């Protein structure tokens, strides 16, 4: 196999990015847990459902957005359901699937958590970037995230 090894600059950039991928989510997760008792996955589910019509969305579509298996999200949603944050309803389009519904209690928990989370995101990330850097980051992130598997 003819491996196209990384140049010194590529390796430094890749290692710095890998460090960011570990450090930033860990720090945001600690802040989120401390401030609201939510996990990043809880927050993703709640915030996504809050933006959908009637605060409902098919589990299969949310799993695809989160890049989780349906089974993994189903188990996570069951734990959230036990806490009163979401409900599950039958999916009329998919006999094996369900629709997740953000409960009023779940919406209240999100409304309480969101301001703290935004402060954390700003303090740990956004406040350290210029408007031009944000534009480049958005462009690069979108390009790379949208690559096909």
Short mmCIF file of C-alpha atoms in Angstrom, two decimals:
data_model
loop_
_atom_site.label_atom_id
_atom_site.label_comp_id
_atom_site.label_asym_id
_atom_site.label_seq_id
_atom_site.Cartn_x
_atom_site.Cartn_y
_atom_site.Cartn_z
CA UNK A 1 0.00 0.00 0.00
CA UNK A 2 1.37 3.39 -0.98
CA UNK A 3 0.41 5.56 2.02
CA UNK A 4 0.29 9.32 1.45
CA UNK A 5 1.84 10.24 4.83
CA UNK A 6 1.05 13.60 6.38
CA UNK A 7 3.41 16.47 5.89
CA UNK A 8 4.70 18.19 9.01
CA UNK A 9 2.13 21.01 8.61
CA UNK A 10 -0.70 18.54 7.94
CA UNK A 11 0.23 16.49 11.00
CA UNK A 12 0.39 19.55 13.27
CA UNK A 13 -3.00 20.74 11.99
CA UNK A 14 -4.53 17.27 12.35
CA UNK A 15 -3.19 16.82 15.90
CA UNK A 16 -4.43 20.28 16.94
CA UNK A 17 -7.86 19.52 15.48
CA UNK A 18 -7.99 16.12 17.24
CA UNK A 19 -7.14 17.85 20.52
CA UNK A 20 -9.98 20.32 19.91
CA UNK A 21 -12.38 17.44 19.16
CA UNK A 22 -11.57 16.00 22.58
CA UNK A 23 -11.18 19.13 24.71
CA UNK A 24 -14.09 21.28 23.56
CA UNK A 25 -16.87 18.65 23.79
CA UNK A 26 -15.56 17.47 27.18
CA UNK A 27 -15.57 21.00 28.57
CA UNK A 28 -18.99 21.83 27.13
CA UNK A 29 -20.33 18.54 28.50
CA UNK A 30 -19.03 19.29 32.00
CA UNK A 31 -20.59 22.75 31.90
CA UNK A 32 -23.91 21.37 30.66
CA UNK A 33 -24.02 18.67 33.36
CA UNK A 34 -23.08 21.15 36.08
CA UNK A 35 -25.54 23.82 34.98
CA UNK A 36 -28.54 21.69 34.02
CA UNK A 37 -27.92 18.01 34.72
CA UNK A 38 -28.28 17.27 31.00
CA UNK A 39 -25.93 15.29 28.80
CA UNK A 40 -24.98 16.60 25.36
CA UNK A 41 -27.24 13.94 23.83
CA UNK A 42 -30.15 15.05 26.05
CA UNK A 43 -29.61 18.63 24.95
CA UNK A 44 -29.42 17.63 21.27
CA UNK A 45 -32.70 15.72 21.51
CA UNK A 46 -34.50 18.48 23.42
CA UNK A 47 -33.24 21.35 21.31
CA UNK A 48 -33.92 19.56 18.02
CA UNK A 49 -37.46 18.60 19.04
CA UNK A 50 -38.12 22.16 20.25
CA UNK A 51 -37.55 23.42 16.69
CA UNK A 52 -39.87 20.94 14.98
CA UNK A 53 -43.58 21.49 14.25
CA UNK A 54 -45.62 20.50 17.32
CA UNK A 55 -42.29 19.57 18.97
CA UNK A 56 -42.47 16.13 17.29
CA UNK A 57 -40.12 14.26 14.97
CA UNK A 58 -39.63 10.70 13.85
CA UNK A 59 -37.03 8.84 15.88
CA UNK A 60 -35.44 7.51 12.68
CA UNK A 61 -34.88 11.07 11.39
CA UNK A 62 -33.45 12.30 14.68
CA UNK A 63 -31.18 9.25 14.85
CA UNK A 64 -29.90 10.05 11.35
CA UNK A 65 -29.26 13.68 12.32
CA UNK A 66 -27.32 12.58 15.41
CA UNK A 67 -25.56 9.81 13.45
CA UNK A 68 -26.80 7.28 15.99
CA UNK A 69 -28.48 3.94 15.37
CA UNK A 70 -32.23 3.85 15.86
CA UNK A 71 -31.73 1.36 18.69
CA UNK A 72 -29.27 3.59 20.53
CA UNK A 73 -31.56 6.62 20.29
CA UNK A 74 -34.58 4.52 21.27
CA UNK A 75 -32.83 3.41 24.47
CA UNK A 76 -31.70 6.97 25.20
CA UNK A 77 -35.22 8.30 24.55
CA UNK A 78 -36.65 5.69 26.93
CA UNK A 79 -34.42 7.05 29.70
CA UNK A 80 -35.50 10.60 28.82
CA UNK A 81 -39.13 9.45 28.80
CA UNK A 82 -38.71 8.04 32.32
CA UNK A 83 -37.56 11.53 33.38
CA UNK A 84 -40.64 13.11 31.77
CA UNK A 85 -38.67 14.99 29.09
CA UNK A 86 -40.08 13.26 26.01
CA UNK A 87 -42.92 10.95 25.06
CA UNK A 88 -43.01 8.31 22.35
CA UNK A 89 -45.95 7.94 20.00
CA UNK A 90 -46.56 5.41 17.21
CA UNK A 91 -45.24 6.51 13.82
CA UNK A 92 -48.07 6.24 11.28
CA UNK A 93 -45.47 6.05 8.46
CA UNK A 94 -43.34 3.32 10.07
CA UNK A 95 -44.95 0.48 12.01
CA UNK A 96 -41.63 -0.34 13.70
CA UNK A 97 -40.79 3.28 14.49
CA UNK A 98 -42.04 6.01 16.74
CA UNK A 99 -42.42 9.75 16.93
CA UNK A 100 -40.62 11.55 19.73
CA UNK A 101 -42.54 14.38 21.35
CA UNK A 102 -40.98 17.04 23.56
CA UNK A 103 -43.13 17.30 26.69
CA UNK A 104 -43.94 20.58 28.43
CA UNK A 105 -41.59 19.53 31.23
CA UNK A 106 -38.88 18.77 28.67
CA UNK A 107 -39.39 22.18 27.08
CA UNK A 108 -39.11 23.83 30.52
CA UNK A 109 -35.88 21.96 31.25
CA UNK A 110 -34.51 23.08 27.87
CA UNK A 111 -35.59 26.68 28.47
CA UNK A 112 -33.71 26.64 31.78
CA UNK A 113 -30.61 24.99 30.30
CA UNK A 114 -30.29 26.96 27.07
CA UNK A 115 -29.06 30.30 28.48
CA UNK A 116 -26.33 28.56 30.50
CA UNK A 117 -25.32 26.46 27.50
CA UNK A 118 -25.07 29.51 25.25
CA UNK A 119 -22.83 31.24 27.80
CA UNK A 120 -20.62 28.13 27.87
CA UNK A 121 -20.45 27.94 24.06
CA UNK A 122 -19.53 31.61 23.89
CA UNK A 123 -16.93 31.45 26.66
CA UNK A 124 -15.28 28.25 25.47
CA UNK A 125 -15.52 28.78 21.70
CA UNK A 126 -17.22 31.70 19.95
CA UNK A 127 -15.63 34.52 21.91
CA UNK A 128 -12.21 33.38 20.68
CA UNK A 129 -13.01 33.78 16.97
CA UNK A 130 -13.34 36.85 14.76
CA UNK A 131 -16.30 37.24 12.40
CA UNK A 132 -14.05 36.29 9.47
CA UNK A 133 -12.81 33.19 11.30
CA UNK A 134 -16.40 32.20 12.07
CA UNK A 135 -17.31 32.46 8.40
CA UNK A 136 -14.34 30.28 7.38
CA UNK A 137 -15.10 27.78 10.15
CA UNK A 138 -18.74 27.53 9.09
CA UNK A 139 -17.74 27.00 5.45
CA UNK A 140 -15.12 24.36 6.26
CA UNK A 141 -17.32 22.58 8.80
CA UNK A 142 -20.24 22.40 6.39
CA UNK A 143 -18.06 21.15 3.53
CA UNK A 144 -16.49 18.40 5.62
CA UNK A 145 -19.65 17.36 7.50
CA UNK A 146 -21.58 17.09 4.24
CA UNK A 147 -19.10 14.69 2.62
CA UNK A 148 -20.75 11.38 1.77
CA UNK A 149 -19.80 8.30 3.76
#
